[in-house]
Amino acid sequence: MAHEHQSPAPAASAELTELHEAASRLRVLAGQLTRRLRAAGEGTDVTLSQAAVLSGLDRRGPATTVELARWERVRPQSMGATLAGLEEAGLVERSPHPSDRRQVLISLSPEGRHRLAEVRRAREGWIAQALRERFDERERAVVVEAIGLLERLAED
């Protein structure tokens, strides 16, 4: 006796379709926001990936290249290239690891901290202005609530 594959119930199928559509819209929106943020920070000469590394170091403190790569979900080799650019610009510093002399800790330099503040002002300024100009108070509250939900989505 052959088993027939049963399709999901219509309500479950409709929900799945709706979730896939939401996922598609969210993916497109993330790309659009990334491009807008990149444009907002054009005068800072710090790329989005470099700013992410500087921000991670600011939030979490000194780290190894492998730890930074894990935080940013990139290969250590890719992180090495990003760090080389940051080091050349004087935005990060290397120091010996306190317990493992084979490793090196990367930390923000004073100039890196200053440049990160500039980048944040430029990019966050664009977001704040857009929220103020394009949304009423109720809509801004919805956006703020959605941010918390999206943070949960992005958690490890």
PDB file of C-alpha atoms in Angstrom:
ATOM      1  CA  MET A   1       0.000   0.000   0.000  1.00  0.00           C
ATOM      2  CA  ALA A   2       1.547   3.296  -1.079  1.00  0.00           C
ATOM      3  CA  HIS A   3       1.589   6.149   1.387  1.00  0.00           C
ATOM      4  CA  GLU A   4       0.346   9.401   0.030  1.00  0.00           C
ATOM      5  CA  HIS A   5       2.155  12.546   1.119  1.00  0.00           C
ATOM      6  CA  GLN A   6      -0.344  14.723   2.875  1.00  0.00           C
ATOM      7  CA  SER A   7       0.009  18.447   2.447  1.00  0.00           C
ATOM      8  CA  PRO A   8      -0.179  20.641   5.533  1.00  0.00           C
ATOM      9  CA  ALA A   9      -3.549  21.943   6.581  1.00  0.00           C
ATOM     10  CA  PRO A  10      -4.590  25.026   4.591  1.00  0.00           C
ATOM     11  CA  ALA A  11      -4.257  27.337   7.617  1.00  0.00           C
ATOM     12  CA  ALA A  12      -0.722  26.075   8.365  1.00  0.00           C
ATOM     13  CA  SER A  13       0.216  26.406   4.700  1.00  0.00           C
ATOM     14  CA  ALA A  14      -1.119  29.965   4.580  1.00  0.00           C
ATOM     15  CA  GLU A  15       0.832  30.837   7.737  1.00  0.00           C
ATOM     16  CA  LEU A  16       4.014  29.361   6.261  1.00  0.00           C
ATOM     17  CA  THR A  17       3.522  31.349   3.061  1.00  0.00           C
ATOM     18  CA  GLU A  18       2.954  34.507   5.094  1.00  0.00           C
ATOM     19  CA  LEU A  19       6.126  33.875   7.125  1.00  0.00           C
ATOM     20  CA  HIS A  20       8.170  33.329   3.959  1.00  0.00           C
ATOM     21  CA  GLU A  21       6.797  36.568   2.515  1.00  0.00           C
ATOM     22  CA  ALA A  22       7.677  38.391   5.750  1.00  0.00           C
ATOM     23  CA  ALA A  23      11.172  36.877   5.660  1.00  0.00           C
ATOM     24  CA  SER A  24      11.622  38.045   2.072  1.00  0.00           C
ATOM     25  CA  ARG A  25      10.461  41.571   2.893  1.00  0.00           C
ATOM     26  CA  LEU A  26      12.727  41.693   5.959  1.00  0.00           C
ATOM     27  CA  ARG A  27      15.737  40.523   3.907  1.00  0.00           C
ATOM     28  CA  VAL A  28      15.100  43.200   1.265  1.00  0.00           C
ATOM     29  CA  LEU A  29      14.572  45.837   3.950  1.00  0.00           C
ATOM     30  CA  ALA A  30      17.820  44.893   5.704  1.00  0.00           C
ATOM     31  CA  GLY A  31      19.668  45.391   2.426  1.00  0.00           C
ATOM     32  CA  GLN A  32      18.005  48.760   1.825  1.00  0.00           C
ATOM     33  CA  LEU A  33      18.803  49.965   5.350  1.00  0.00           C
ATOM     34  CA  THR A  34      22.401  48.779   4.984  1.00  0.00           C
ATOM     35  CA  ARG A  35      22.791  50.800   1.783  1.00  0.00           C
ATOM     36  CA  ARG A  36      21.223  53.878   3.414  1.00  0.00           C
ATOM     37  CA  LEU A  37      23.501  53.570   6.456  1.00  0.00           C
ATOM     38  CA  ARG A  38      26.516  53.135   4.203  1.00  0.00           C
ATOM     39  CA  ALA A  39      25.534  56.319   2.338  1.00  0.00           C
ATOM     40  CA  ALA A  40      24.931  58.213   5.600  1.00  0.00           C
ATOM     41  CA  GLY A  41      28.460  57.379   6.744  1.00  0.00           C
ATOM     42  CA  GLU A  42      30.227  58.137   3.453  1.00  0.00           C
ATOM     43  CA  GLY A  43      32.142  61.106   4.837  1.00  0.00           C
ATOM     44  CA  THR A  44      33.618  59.040   7.667  1.00  0.00           C
ATOM     45  CA  ASP A  45      35.843  56.718   5.538  1.00  0.00           C
ATOM     46  CA  VAL A  46      35.017  53.838   7.902  1.00  0.00           C
ATOM     47  CA  THR A  47      33.197  50.958   6.203  1.00  0.00           C
ATOM     48  CA  LEU A  48      30.182  49.251   7.756  1.00  0.00           C
ATOM     49  CA  SER A  49      32.236  46.128   8.484  1.00  0.00           C
ATOM     50  CA  GLN A  50      34.993  48.200  10.084  1.00  0.00           C
ATOM     51  CA  ALA A  51      32.417  50.126  12.126  1.00  0.00           C
ATOM     52  CA  ALA A  52      30.899  46.819  13.283  1.00  0.00           C
ATOM     53  CA  VAL A  53      34.310  45.651  14.526  1.00  0.00           C
ATOM     54  CA  LEU A  54      35.001  48.951  16.285  1.00  0.00           C
ATOM     55  CA  SER A  55      31.551  48.831  17.860  1.00  0.00           C
ATOM     56  CA  GLY A  56      32.083  45.247  19.042  1.00  0.00           C
ATOM     57  CA  LEU A  57      35.387  46.205  20.636  1.00  0.00           C
ATOM     58  CA  ASP A  58      33.717  49.186  22.283  1.00  0.00           C
ATOM     59  CA  ARG A  59      30.876  47.060  23.703  1.00  0.00           C
ATOM     60  CA  ARG A  60      32.783  43.890  24.606  1.00  0.00           C
ATOM     61  CA  GLY A  61      36.362  45.046  25.117  1.00  0.00           C
ATOM     62  CA  PRO A  62      39.620  43.663  23.706  1.00  0.00           C
ATOM     63  CA  ALA A  63      39.418  40.415  21.741  1.00  0.00           C
ATOM     64  CA  THR A  64      41.437  38.064  19.587  1.00  0.00           C
ATOM     65  CA  THR A  65      40.997  37.937  15.822  1.00  0.00           C
ATOM     66  CA  VAL A  66      39.159  34.619  16.155  1.00  0.00           C
ATOM     67  CA  GLU A  67      36.752  36.065  18.738  1.00  0.00           C
ATOM     68  CA  LEU A  68      36.076  39.091  16.543  1.00  0.00           C
ATOM     69  CA  ALA A  69      35.449  36.842  13.545  1.00  0.00           C
ATOM     70  CA  ARG A  70      32.987  34.789  15.598  1.00  0.00           C
ATOM     71  CA  TRP A  71      31.152  37.937  16.773  1.00  0.00           C
ATOM     72  CA  GLU A  72      30.807  39.181  13.207  1.00  0.00           C
ATOM     73  CA  ARG A  73      30.196  35.733  11.706  1.00  0.00           C
ATOM     74  CA  VAL A  74      33.051  35.937   9.216  1.00  0.00           C
ATOM     75  CA  ARG A  75      36.116  33.812   8.583  1.00  0.00           C
ATOM     76  CA  PRO A  76      39.223  34.711  10.619  1.00  0.00           C
ATOM     77  CA  GLN A  77      41.042  35.467   7.334  1.00  0.00           C
ATOM     78  CA  SER A  78      38.364  38.030   6.408  1.00  0.00           C
ATOM     79  CA  MET A  79      38.582  39.551   9.868  1.00  0.00           C
ATOM     80  CA  GLY A  80      42.361  39.729   9.488  1.00  0.00           C
ATOM     81  CA  ALA A  81      41.923  41.860   6.353  1.00  0.00           C
ATOM     82  CA  THR A  82      39.452  44.160   8.124  1.00  0.00           C
ATOM     83  CA  LEU A  83      41.795  44.500  11.095  1.00  0.00           C
ATOM     84  CA  ALA A  84      44.746  45.296   8.837  1.00  0.00           C
ATOM     85  CA  GLY A  85      42.830  48.288   7.454  1.00  0.00           C
ATOM     86  CA  LEU A  86      41.805  49.421  10.918  1.00  0.00           C
ATOM     87  CA  GLU A  87      45.349  49.073  12.219  1.00  0.00           C
ATOM     88  CA  GLU A  88      46.791  50.953   9.242  1.00  0.00           C
ATOM     89  CA  ALA A  89      44.350  53.793   9.986  1.00  0.00           C
ATOM     90  CA  GLY A  90      45.417  53.775  13.653  1.00  0.00           C
ATOM     91  CA  LEU A  91      41.941  52.796  14.871  1.00  0.00           C
ATOM     92  CA  VAL A  92      42.937  49.597  16.705  1.00  0.00           C
ATOM     93  CA  GLU A  93      45.948  48.497  18.686  1.00  0.00           C
ATOM     94  CA  ARG A  94      47.493  45.076  19.214  1.00  0.00           C
ATOM     95  CA  SER A  95      48.844  43.866  22.535  1.00  0.00           C
ATOM     96  CA  PRO A  96      50.017  40.499  23.894  1.00  0.00           C
ATOM     97  CA  HIS A  97      47.317  38.264  25.329  1.00  0.00           C
ATOM     98  CA  PRO A  98      47.763  38.227  29.139  1.00  0.00           C
ATOM     99  CA  SER A  99      47.508  34.443  29.526  1.00  0.00           C
ATOM    100  CA  ASP A 100      48.511  33.090  26.088  1.00  0.00           C
ATOM    101  CA  ARG A 101      51.569  34.715  24.539  1.00  0.00           C
ATOM    102  CA  ARG A 102      50.799  33.011  21.203  1.00  0.00           C
ATOM    103  CA  GLN A 103      47.724  35.203  20.818  1.00  0.00           C
ATOM    104  CA  VAL A 104      47.263  38.912  20.313  1.00  0.00           C
ATOM    105  CA  LEU A 105      44.465  41.081  21.699  1.00  0.00           C
ATOM    106  CA  ILE A 106      42.927  43.769  19.539  1.00  0.00           C
ATOM    107  CA  SER A 107      41.556  46.868  21.258  1.00  0.00           C
ATOM    108  CA  LEU A 108      40.260  50.273  20.276  1.00  0.00           C
ATOM    109  CA  SER A 109      42.853  53.013  20.074  1.00  0.00           C
ATOM    110  CA  PRO A 110      41.931  56.503  21.291  1.00  0.00           C
ATOM    111  CA  GLU A 111      41.573  57.526  17.621  1.00  0.00           C
ATOM    112  CA  GLY A 112      39.373  54.464  17.014  1.00  0.00           C
ATOM    113  CA  ARG A 113      37.072  55.477  19.859  1.00  0.00           C
ATOM    114  CA  HIS A 114      36.870  59.022  18.440  1.00  0.00           C
ATOM    115  CA  ARG A 115      36.144  57.826  14.884  1.00  0.00           C
ATOM    116  CA  LEU A 116      33.542  55.343  16.112  1.00  0.00           C
ATOM    117  CA  ALA A 117      31.709  58.210  17.830  1.00  0.00           C
ATOM    118  CA  GLU A 118      31.773  60.177  14.533  1.00  0.00           C
ATOM    119  CA  VAL A 119      30.456  57.202  12.563  1.00  0.00           C
ATOM    120  CA  ARG A 120      27.696  56.592  15.091  1.00  0.00           C
ATOM    121  CA  ARG A 121      26.675  60.259  15.041  1.00  0.00           C
ATOM    122  CA  ALA A 122      26.451  60.260  11.240  1.00  0.00           C
ATOM    123  CA  ARG A 123      24.583  56.977  10.836  1.00  0.00           C
ATOM    124  CA  GLU A 124      22.367  57.253  13.900  1.00  0.00           C
ATOM    125  CA  GLY A 125      21.664  60.895  13.037  1.00  0.00           C
ATOM    126  CA  TRP A 126      20.229  59.805   9.701  1.00  0.00           C
ATOM    127  CA  ILE A 127      18.001  57.222  11.423  1.00  0.00           C
ATOM    128  CA  ALA A 128      16.802  59.642  14.118  1.00  0.00           C
ATOM    129  CA  GLN A 129      15.996  62.322  11.543  1.00  0.00           C
ATOM    130  CA  ALA A 130      14.117  59.844   9.347  1.00  0.00           C
ATOM    131  CA  LEU A 131      12.109  58.579  12.333  1.00  0.00           C
ATOM    132  CA  ARG A 132      11.286  62.143  13.382  1.00  0.00           C
ATOM    133  CA  GLU A 133      10.301  63.315   9.883  1.00  0.00           C
ATOM    134  CA  ARG A 134       8.519  60.250   8.496  1.00  0.00           C
ATOM    135  CA  PHE A 135       6.649  58.781  11.470  1.00  0.00           C
ATOM    136  CA  ASP A 136       4.161  60.087  13.982  1.00  0.00           C
ATOM    137  CA  GLU A 137       4.523  59.349  17.694  1.00  0.00           C
ATOM    138  CA  ARG A 138       2.473  56.115  17.563  1.00  0.00           C
ATOM    139  CA  GLU A 139       4.458  54.805  14.579  1.00  0.00           C
ATOM    140  CA  ARG A 140       7.756  55.592  16.305  1.00  0.00           C
ATOM    141  CA  ALA A 141       6.579  53.571  19.332  1.00  0.00           C
ATOM    142  CA  VAL A 142       5.800  50.635  17.023  1.00  0.00           C
ATOM    143  CA  VAL A 143       9.284  50.887  15.477  1.00  0.00           C
ATOM    144  CA  VAL A 144      10.903  50.945  18.919  1.00  0.00           C
ATOM    145  CA  GLU A 145       8.911  47.870  19.968  1.00  0.00           C
ATOM    146  CA  ALA A 146       9.842  46.080  16.730  1.00  0.00           C
ATOM    147  CA  ILE A 147      13.536  46.761  17.397  1.00  0.00           C
ATOM    148  CA  GLY A 148      13.364  44.604  20.520  1.00  0.00           C
ATOM    149  CA  LEU A 149      11.770  41.782  18.550  1.00  0.00           C
ATOM    150  CA  LEU A 150      14.360  42.057  15.773  1.00  0.00           C
ATOM    151  CA  GLU A 151      17.160  41.979  18.357  1.00  0.00           C
ATOM    152  CA  ARG A 152      15.784  38.628  19.547  1.00  0.00           C
ATOM    153  CA  LEU A 153      15.746  37.425  15.947  1.00  0.00           C
ATOM    154  CA  ALA A 154      19.422  38.364  15.517  1.00  0.00           C
ATOM    155  CA  GLU A 155      20.620  36.794  18.802  1.00  0.00           C
ATOM    156  CA  ASP A 156      23.003  33.879  18.724  1.00  0.00           C
TER     157      ASP A 156
END
